[in-house]
Coordinates of C-alpha atoms and ligand atoms in Angstrom, one line a residue:
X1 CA -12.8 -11.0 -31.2
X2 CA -14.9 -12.5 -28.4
X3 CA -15.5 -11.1 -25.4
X4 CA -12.7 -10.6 -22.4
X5 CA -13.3 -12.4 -19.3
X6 CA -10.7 -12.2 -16.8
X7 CA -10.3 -13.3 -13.2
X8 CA -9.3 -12.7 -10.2
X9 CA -8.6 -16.1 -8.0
X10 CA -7.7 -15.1 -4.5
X11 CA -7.0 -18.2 -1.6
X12 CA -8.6 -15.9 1.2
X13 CA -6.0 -16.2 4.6
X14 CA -7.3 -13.4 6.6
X15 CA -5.1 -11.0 5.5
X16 CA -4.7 -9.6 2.0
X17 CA -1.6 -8.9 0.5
X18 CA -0.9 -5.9 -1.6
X19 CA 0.7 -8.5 -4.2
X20 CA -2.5 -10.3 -4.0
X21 CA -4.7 -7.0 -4.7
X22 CA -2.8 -5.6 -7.0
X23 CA -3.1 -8.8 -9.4
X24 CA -6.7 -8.3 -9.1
X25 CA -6.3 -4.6 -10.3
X26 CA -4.2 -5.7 -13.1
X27 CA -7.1 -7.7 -13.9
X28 CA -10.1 -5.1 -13.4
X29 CA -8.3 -2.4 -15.2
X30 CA -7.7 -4.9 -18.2
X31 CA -11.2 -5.9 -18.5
X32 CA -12.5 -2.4 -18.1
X33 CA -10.5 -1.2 -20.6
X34 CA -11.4 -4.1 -23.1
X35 CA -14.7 -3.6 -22.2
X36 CA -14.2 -7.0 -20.9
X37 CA -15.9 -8.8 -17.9
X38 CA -14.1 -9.1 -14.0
X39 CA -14.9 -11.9 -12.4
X40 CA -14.1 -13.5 -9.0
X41 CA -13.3 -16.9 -8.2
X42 CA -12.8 -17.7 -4.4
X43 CA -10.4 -20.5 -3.8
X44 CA -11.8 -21.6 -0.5
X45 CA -10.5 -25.3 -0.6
X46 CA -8.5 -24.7 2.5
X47 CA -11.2 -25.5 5.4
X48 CA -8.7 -24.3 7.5
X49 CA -8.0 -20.7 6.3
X50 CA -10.3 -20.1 4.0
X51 CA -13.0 -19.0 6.6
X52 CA -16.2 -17.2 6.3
X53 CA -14.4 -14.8 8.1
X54 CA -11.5 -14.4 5.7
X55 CA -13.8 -14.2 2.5
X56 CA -15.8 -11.4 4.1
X57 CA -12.2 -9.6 5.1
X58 CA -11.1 -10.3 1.3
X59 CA -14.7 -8.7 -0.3
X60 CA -14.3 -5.6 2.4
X61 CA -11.1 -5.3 0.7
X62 CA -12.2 -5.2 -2.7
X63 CA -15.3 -3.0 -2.0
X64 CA -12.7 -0.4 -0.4
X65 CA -10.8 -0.3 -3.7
X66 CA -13.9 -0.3 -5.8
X67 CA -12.8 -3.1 -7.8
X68 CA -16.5 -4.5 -8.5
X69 CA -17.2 -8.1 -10.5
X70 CA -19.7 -8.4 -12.7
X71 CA -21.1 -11.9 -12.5
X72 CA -21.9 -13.3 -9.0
X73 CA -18.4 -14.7 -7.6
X74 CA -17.3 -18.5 -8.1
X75 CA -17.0 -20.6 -4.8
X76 CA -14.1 -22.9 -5.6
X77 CA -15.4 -25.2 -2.8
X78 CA -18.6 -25.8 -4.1
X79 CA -17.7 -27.1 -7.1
X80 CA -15.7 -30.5 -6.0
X81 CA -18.3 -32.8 -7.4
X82 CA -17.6 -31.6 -11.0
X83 CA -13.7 -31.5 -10.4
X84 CA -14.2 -35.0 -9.5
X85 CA -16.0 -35.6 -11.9
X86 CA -13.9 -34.4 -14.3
X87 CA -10.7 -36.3 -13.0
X88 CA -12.7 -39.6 -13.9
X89 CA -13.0 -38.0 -17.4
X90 CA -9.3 -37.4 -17.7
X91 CA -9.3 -41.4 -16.5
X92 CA -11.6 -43.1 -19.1
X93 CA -9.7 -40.6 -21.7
X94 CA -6.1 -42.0 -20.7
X95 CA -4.9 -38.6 -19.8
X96 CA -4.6 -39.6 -16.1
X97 CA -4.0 -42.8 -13.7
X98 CA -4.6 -44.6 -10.6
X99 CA -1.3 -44.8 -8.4
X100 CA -1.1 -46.2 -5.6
X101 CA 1.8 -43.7 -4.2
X102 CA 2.5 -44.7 -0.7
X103 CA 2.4 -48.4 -1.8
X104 CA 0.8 -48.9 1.4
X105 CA -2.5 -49.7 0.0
X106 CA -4.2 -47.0 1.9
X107 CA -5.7 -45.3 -0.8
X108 CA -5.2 -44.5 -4.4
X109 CA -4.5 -40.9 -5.9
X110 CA -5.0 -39.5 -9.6
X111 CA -1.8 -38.6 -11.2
X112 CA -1.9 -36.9 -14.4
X113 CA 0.3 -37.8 -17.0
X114 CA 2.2 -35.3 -18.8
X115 CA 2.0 -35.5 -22.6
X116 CA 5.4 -36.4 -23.2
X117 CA 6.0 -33.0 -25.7
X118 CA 8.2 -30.1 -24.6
X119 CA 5.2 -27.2 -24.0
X120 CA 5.7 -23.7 -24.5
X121 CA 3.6 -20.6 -24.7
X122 CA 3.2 -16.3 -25.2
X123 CA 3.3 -14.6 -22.2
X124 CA 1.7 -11.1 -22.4
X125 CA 4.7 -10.0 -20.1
X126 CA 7.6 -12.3 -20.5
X127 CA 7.4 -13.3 -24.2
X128 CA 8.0 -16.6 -25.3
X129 CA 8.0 -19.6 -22.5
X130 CA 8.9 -23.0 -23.0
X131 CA 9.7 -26.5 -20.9
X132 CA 11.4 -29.3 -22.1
X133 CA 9.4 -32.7 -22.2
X134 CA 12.0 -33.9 -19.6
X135 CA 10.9 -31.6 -16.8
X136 CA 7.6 -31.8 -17.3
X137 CA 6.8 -34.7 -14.7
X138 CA 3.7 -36.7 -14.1
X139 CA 1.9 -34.8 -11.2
X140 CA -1.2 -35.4 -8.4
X141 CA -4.7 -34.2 -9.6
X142 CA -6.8 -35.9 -6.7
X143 CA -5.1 -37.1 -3.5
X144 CA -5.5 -40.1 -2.4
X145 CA -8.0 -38.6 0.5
X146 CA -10.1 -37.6 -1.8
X147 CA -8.9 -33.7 -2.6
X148 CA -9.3 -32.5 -6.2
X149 CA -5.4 -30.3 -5.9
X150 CA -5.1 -26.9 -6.8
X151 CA -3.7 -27.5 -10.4
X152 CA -7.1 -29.1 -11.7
X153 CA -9.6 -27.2 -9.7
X154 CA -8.4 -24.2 -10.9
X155 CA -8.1 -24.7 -14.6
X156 CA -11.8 -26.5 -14.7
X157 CA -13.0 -23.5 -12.7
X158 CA -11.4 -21.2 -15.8
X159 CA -12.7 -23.5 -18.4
X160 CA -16.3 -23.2 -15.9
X161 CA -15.9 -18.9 -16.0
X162 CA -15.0 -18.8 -19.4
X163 CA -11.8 -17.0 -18.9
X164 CA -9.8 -15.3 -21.8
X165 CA -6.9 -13.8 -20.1
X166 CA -5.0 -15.7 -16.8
X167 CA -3.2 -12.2 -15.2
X168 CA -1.7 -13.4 -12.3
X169 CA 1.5 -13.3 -10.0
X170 CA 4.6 -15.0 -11.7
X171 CA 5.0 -17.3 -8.6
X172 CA 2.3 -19.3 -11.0
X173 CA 4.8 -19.5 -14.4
X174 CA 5.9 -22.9 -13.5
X175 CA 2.2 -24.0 -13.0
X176 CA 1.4 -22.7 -16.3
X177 CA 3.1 -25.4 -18.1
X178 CA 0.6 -28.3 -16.6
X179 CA -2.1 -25.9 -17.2
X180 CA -2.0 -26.4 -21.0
X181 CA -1.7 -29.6 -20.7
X182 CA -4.9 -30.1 -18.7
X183 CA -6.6 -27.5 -21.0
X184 CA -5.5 -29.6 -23.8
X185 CA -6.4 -32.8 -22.1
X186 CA -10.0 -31.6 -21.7
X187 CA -10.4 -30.4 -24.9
X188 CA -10.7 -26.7 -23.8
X189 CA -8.9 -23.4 -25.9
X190 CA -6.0 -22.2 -23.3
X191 CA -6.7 -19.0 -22.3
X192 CA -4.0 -16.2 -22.6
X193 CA -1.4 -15.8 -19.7
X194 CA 0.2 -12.4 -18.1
X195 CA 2.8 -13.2 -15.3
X196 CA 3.0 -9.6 -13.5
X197 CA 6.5 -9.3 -11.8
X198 CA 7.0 -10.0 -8.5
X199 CA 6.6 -6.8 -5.8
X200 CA 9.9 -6.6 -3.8
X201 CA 11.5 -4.5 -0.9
X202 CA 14.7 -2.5 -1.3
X203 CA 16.7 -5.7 -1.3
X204 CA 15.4 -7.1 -3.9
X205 CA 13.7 -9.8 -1.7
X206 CA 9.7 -10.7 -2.1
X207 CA 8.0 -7.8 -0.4
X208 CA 6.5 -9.2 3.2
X209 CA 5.4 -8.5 6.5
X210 CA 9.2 -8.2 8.1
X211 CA 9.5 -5.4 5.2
X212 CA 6.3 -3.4 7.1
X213 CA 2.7 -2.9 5.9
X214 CA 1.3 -4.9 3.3
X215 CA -2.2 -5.9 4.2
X216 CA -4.6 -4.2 2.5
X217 CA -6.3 -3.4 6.2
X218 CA -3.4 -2.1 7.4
X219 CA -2.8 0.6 4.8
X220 CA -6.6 1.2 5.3
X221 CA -6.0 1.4 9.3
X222 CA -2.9 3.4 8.6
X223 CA -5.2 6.2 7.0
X224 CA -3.9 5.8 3.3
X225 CA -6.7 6.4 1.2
X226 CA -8.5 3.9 -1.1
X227 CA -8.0 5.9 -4.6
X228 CA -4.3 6.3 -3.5
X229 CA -3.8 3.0 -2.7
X230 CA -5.2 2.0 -5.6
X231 CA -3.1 4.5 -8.0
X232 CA 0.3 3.3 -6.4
X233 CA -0.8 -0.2 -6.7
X234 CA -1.7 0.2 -10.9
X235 CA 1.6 1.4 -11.1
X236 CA 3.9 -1.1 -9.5
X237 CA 5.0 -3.1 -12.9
X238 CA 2.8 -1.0 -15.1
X239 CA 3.2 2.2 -16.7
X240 CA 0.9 4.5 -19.0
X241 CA 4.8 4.8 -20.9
X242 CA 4.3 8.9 -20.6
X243 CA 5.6 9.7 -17.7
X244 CA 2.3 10.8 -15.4
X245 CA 2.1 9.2 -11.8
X246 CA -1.4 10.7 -10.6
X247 CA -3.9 9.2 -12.7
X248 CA -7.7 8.9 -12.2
X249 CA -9.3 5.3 -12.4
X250 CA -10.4 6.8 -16.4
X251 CA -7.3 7.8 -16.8
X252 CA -5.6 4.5 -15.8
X253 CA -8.9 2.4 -17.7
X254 CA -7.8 4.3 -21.0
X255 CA -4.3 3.9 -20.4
X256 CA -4.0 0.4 -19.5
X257 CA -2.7 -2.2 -21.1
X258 CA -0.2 -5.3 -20.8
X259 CA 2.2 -4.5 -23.1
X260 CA 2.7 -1.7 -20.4
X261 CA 3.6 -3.9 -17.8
X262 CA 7.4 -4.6 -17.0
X263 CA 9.1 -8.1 -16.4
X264 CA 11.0 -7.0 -13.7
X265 CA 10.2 -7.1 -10.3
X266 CA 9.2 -3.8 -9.2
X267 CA 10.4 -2.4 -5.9
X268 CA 7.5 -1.4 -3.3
X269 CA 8.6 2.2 -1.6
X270 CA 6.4 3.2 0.9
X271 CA 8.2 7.0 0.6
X272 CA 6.5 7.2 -2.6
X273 CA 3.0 6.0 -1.3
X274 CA 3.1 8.4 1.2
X275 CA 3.6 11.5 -1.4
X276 CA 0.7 10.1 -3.6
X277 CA -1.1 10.1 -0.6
X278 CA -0.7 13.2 0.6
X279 CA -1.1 14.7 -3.2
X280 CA -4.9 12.5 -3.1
X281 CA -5.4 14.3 0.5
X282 CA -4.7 17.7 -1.0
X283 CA -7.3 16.8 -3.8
X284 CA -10.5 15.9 -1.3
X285 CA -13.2 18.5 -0.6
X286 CA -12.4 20.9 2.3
X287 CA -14.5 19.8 4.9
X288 CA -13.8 15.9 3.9
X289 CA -10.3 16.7 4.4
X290 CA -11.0 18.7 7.6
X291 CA -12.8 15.7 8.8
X292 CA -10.1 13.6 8.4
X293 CA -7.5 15.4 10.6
X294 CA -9.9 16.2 13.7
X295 CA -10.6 12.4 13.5
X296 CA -7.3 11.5 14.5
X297 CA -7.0 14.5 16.8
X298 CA -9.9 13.8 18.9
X299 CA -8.4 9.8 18.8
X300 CA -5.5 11.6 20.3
X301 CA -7.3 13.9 22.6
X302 CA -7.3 17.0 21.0
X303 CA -10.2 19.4 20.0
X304 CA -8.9 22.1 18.2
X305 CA -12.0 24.4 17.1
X306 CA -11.7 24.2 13.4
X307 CA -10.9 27.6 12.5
X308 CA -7.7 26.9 14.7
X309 CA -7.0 24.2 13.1
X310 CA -7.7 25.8 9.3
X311 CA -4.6 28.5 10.3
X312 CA -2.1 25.0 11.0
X313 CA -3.2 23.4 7.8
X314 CA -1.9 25.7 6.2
X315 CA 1.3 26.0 7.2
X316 CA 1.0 21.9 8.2
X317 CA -0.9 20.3 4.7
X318 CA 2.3 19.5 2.6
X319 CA 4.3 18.1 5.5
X320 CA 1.0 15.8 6.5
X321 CA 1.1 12.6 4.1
X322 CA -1.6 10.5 6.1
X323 CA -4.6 11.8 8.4
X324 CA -3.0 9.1 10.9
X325 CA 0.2 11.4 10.8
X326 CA -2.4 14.4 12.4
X327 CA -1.9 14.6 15.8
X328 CA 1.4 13.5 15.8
X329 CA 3.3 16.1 13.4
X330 CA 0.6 19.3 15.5
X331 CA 0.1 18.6 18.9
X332 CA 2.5 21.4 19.7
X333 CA 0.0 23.7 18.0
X334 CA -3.0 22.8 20.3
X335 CA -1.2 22.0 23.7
X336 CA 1.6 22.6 25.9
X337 CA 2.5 18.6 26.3
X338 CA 4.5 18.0 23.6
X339 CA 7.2 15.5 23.6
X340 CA 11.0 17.2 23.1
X341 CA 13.7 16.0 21.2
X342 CA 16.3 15.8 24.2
X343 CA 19.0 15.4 22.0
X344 CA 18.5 18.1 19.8
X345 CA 17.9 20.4 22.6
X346 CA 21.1 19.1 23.9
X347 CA 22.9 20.7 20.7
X348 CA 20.8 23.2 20.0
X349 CA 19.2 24.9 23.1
X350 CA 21.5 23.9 26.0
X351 CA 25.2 25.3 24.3
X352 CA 27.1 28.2 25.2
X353 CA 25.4 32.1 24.4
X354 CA 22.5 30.3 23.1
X355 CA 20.7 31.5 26.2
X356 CA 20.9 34.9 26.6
X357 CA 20.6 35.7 22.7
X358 CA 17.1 33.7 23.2
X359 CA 16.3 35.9 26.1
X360 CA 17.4 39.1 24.3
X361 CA 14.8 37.5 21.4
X362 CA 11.8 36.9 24.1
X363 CA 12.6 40.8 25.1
X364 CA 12.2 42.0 21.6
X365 CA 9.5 40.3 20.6
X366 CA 7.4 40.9 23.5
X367 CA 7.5 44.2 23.0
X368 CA 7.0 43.7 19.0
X369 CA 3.5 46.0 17.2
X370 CA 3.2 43.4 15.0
X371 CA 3.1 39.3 14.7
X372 CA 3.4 38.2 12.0
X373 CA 6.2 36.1 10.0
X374 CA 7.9 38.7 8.2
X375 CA 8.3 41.2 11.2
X376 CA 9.4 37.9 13.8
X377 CA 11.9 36.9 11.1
X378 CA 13.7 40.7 11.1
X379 CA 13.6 41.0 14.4
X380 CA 15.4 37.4 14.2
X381 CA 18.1 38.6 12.2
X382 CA 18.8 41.8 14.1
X383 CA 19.3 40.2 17.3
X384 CA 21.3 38.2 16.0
X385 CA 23.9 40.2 13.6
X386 CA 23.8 42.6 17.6
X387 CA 25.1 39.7 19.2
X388 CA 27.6 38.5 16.4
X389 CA 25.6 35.0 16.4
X390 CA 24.7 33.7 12.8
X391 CA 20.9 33.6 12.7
X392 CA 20.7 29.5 12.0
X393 CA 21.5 29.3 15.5
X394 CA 18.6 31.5 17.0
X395 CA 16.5 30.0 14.3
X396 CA 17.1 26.2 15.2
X397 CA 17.0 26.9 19.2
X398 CA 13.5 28.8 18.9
X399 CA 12.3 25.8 16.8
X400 CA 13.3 22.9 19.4
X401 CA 11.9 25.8 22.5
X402 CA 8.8 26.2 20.8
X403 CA 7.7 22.3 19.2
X404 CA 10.4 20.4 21.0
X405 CA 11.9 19.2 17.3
X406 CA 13.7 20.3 15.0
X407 CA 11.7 19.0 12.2
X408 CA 8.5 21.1 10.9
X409 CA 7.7 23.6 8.4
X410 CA 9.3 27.4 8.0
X411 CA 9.6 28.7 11.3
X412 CA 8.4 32.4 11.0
X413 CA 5.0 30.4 9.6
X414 CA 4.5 28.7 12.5
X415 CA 5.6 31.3 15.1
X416 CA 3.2 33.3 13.4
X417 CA 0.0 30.2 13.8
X418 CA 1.2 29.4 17.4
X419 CA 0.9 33.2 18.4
X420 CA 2.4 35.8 20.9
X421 CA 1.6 34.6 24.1
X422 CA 2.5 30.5 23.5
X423 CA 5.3 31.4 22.0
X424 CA 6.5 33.6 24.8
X425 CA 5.6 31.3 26.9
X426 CA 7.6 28.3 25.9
X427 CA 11.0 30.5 25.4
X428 CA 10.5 31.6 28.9
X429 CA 9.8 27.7 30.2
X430 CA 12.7 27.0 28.0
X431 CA 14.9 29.5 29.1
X432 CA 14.4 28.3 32.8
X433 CA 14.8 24.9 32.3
X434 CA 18.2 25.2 30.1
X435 CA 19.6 27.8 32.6
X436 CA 18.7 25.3 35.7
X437 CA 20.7 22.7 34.0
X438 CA 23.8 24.8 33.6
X439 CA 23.6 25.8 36.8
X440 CA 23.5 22.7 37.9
X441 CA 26.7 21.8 35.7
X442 CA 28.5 24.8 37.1
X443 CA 27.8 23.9 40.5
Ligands
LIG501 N1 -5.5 -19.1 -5.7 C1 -4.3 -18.9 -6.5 C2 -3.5 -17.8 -5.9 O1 -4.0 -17.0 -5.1 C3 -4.8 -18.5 -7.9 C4 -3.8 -18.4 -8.9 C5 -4.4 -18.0 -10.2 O2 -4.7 -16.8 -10.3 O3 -4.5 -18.8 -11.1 O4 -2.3 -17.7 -6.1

């Protein structure tokens, strides 16, 4: 068999869409594990959006993912002349006309005319396709100002490249059809096609902006990591078909292949990102991943020394899904500003006999030998079975005293990292401000 060459054929916009990546690392992995070729094609025939500025934002993209080409990348725009050219090919041959579509004598298009035979063809993903003759109409190739249109640009700039395998977005299925028949009409082998199912949100509907990130640059500004990214990606429509999730880029070269990938559209979940990212966090070298929570600390104006900030890690890593979560889920650990859940501290904090079990608590542990989890969490219990309180009470009203919310990790853990005096501290602030309020109630 001859050699793979597959494509990827982005319209660069400015933005990239995960939809729009992940068709291009459907296409990497394939050729990689053919031992194929990856090339790129820019379709920059849109002065408008296809900017210098969007290409470079496009490449940046590509370089972050490490999905690399290997022969120097096509620029759809500087190959008019020969689509031209070629459209006055597919007119001496018969395949095409001169219509005059306004009537208005303004100008003449090229229309290519459709062969007249129902066409059908193998996806790699959806099987068998076919089109009657009937709704196959006539269509555009050139317009009448002069514009070679997106159908016959890019199948000459595939017949140009050589391409094997068209993997692409099933938006495209109903192009398909025309494509043969221009392949045909030029006398050029039609190259295999692979329609990967659509990406969707948890209605069902196309996955977009409304839904929330999905620009590559976003998830990048977001923190997510490039490998992670590109794991989640690989596996939206495809799957090794043995169950594993976290794969290296080896793993998911040796792995891949179309028959793999499902029809249906697969269902983006950000939930799910988030996990895989935190699980390729938890796999970077220590002082990488060190470096990538200080940086959104100091962004947020904290300084922690590190071997502070080592001691929250640990009771902080698994809950911390994205460096750009840092500061955000630990301020509480490194200063005394901290915002506080006022409704939680409503229920939990500010409610009858809460208070003086918590002062009873701030008592006994300020006279405690030892701070650590285990001794805290005793103590805890004690107090409570004295005062005929069940502990989940003490436990959830220390929490919202000390972090000011009533999410974070195991308690005793953290009472432990925040230490003695803090911790004192903030029961006694607490203590006051709840007991204020009351008063004020009574009154
Ligand atoms: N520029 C087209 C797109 O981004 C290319 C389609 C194709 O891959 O053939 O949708």
């Amino acid at each position: 068999m001859s050699e793979i060459r597959t494509r990827f054929a982005p319209s660069p916009t400015g933005h990239v869409h995960i939809g729009n990546i992940r068709v291009a690392i459907f296409n990497w992995l394939f050729a990689r594990h053919t031992g194929g070729r990856f090339l790129l094609r820019i379709e920059d025939t849109d002065q408008q959006r296809s900017t210098p500025a969007a290409c470079r934002t496009l490449i940046e993209a590509m370089e972050w993912l490490g999905l690399n080409w290997d022969e120097p990348p096509l620029y759809q725009s500087a190959r008019r002349e020969a689509h031209l050219a070629a459209a006055e090919r597919l007119l001496a041959s018969g395949h095409a006309v001169r219509e005059d579509k306004g009537g208005t004598g303004r100008g003449e298009c090229i229309v290519f005319r459709m062969p007249g035979c129902d066409i059908e063809f193998d996806d790699l993903v959806k099987g068998r396709l076919r089109k009657a003759a009937a709704d196959l109409k006539d269509f555009v190739i050139v317009r009448s100002d002069g514009h070679p249109v997106f159908h016959l640009a890019n199948v000459l700039d595939d017949i140009e490249m050589g391409v094997t395998h068209v993997i692409r977005g099933d938006d495209h299925v109903e192009n398909t059809f025309r494509h043969i028949a221009l392949f045909r009409a030029l006398g050029a082998p039609v190259p295999r096609y692979a329609h990967l199912p659509m990406i969707v949100n948890a209605q069902g509907k196309p996955y977009s902006k409304r839904d929330g990130d999905a620009y590559v640059g976003e998830f990048r500004d977001r923190g997510i990591l490039a490998d992670a990214l590109f794991n989640y990606l690989a596996l939206l429509g495809w799957s090794p078909g043995d169950g594993r999730e976290l794969m290296t880029r080896t793993e998911m070269i040796e792995a891949f292949s179309l028959d793999g990938v499902q029809a249906s559209p697969a269902r983006f979940d950000m939930t799910k990102l988030l996990w895989m990212n935190g699980e390729y966090m938890r796999r970077l070298p220590p002082m990488e991943r060190l470096d990538g929570h200080l940086r959104d600390l100091r962004a947020h104006g904290l300084d922690p020394d590190p071997a502070e900030l080592l001691r929250v890690l640990e009771v902080m890593q698994d809950r911390i899904k994205v460096f750009s979560d840092t500061a955000a889920q630990t301020r509480y650990f490194f200063s005394d500003e901290y915002p506080v859940d006022a409704a939680a501290w409503r229920k939990r904090v500010a409610r009858p006999g809460v208070l003086p079990a918590l002062d009873e608590l701030r008592r006994r542990w300020a006279e405690a030998g030892e701070w650590s989890a285990a001794s805290l969490e005793a103590m805890l219990k004690a107090t409570a079975a004295e005062l005929q309180r069940p502990a989940a009470d003490l436990i959830h009203a220390v929490r919202l005293a000390v972090s000011g919310t009533p999410a974070g990790p195991g308690l005793f853990a953290m009472l432990e990292v925040l230490g003695r005096d803090r911790v004192l501290r903030r029961l006694g602030r607490a203590i006051e401000r709840a007991s204020a309020v009351s008063a004020s109630h009574d009154g």
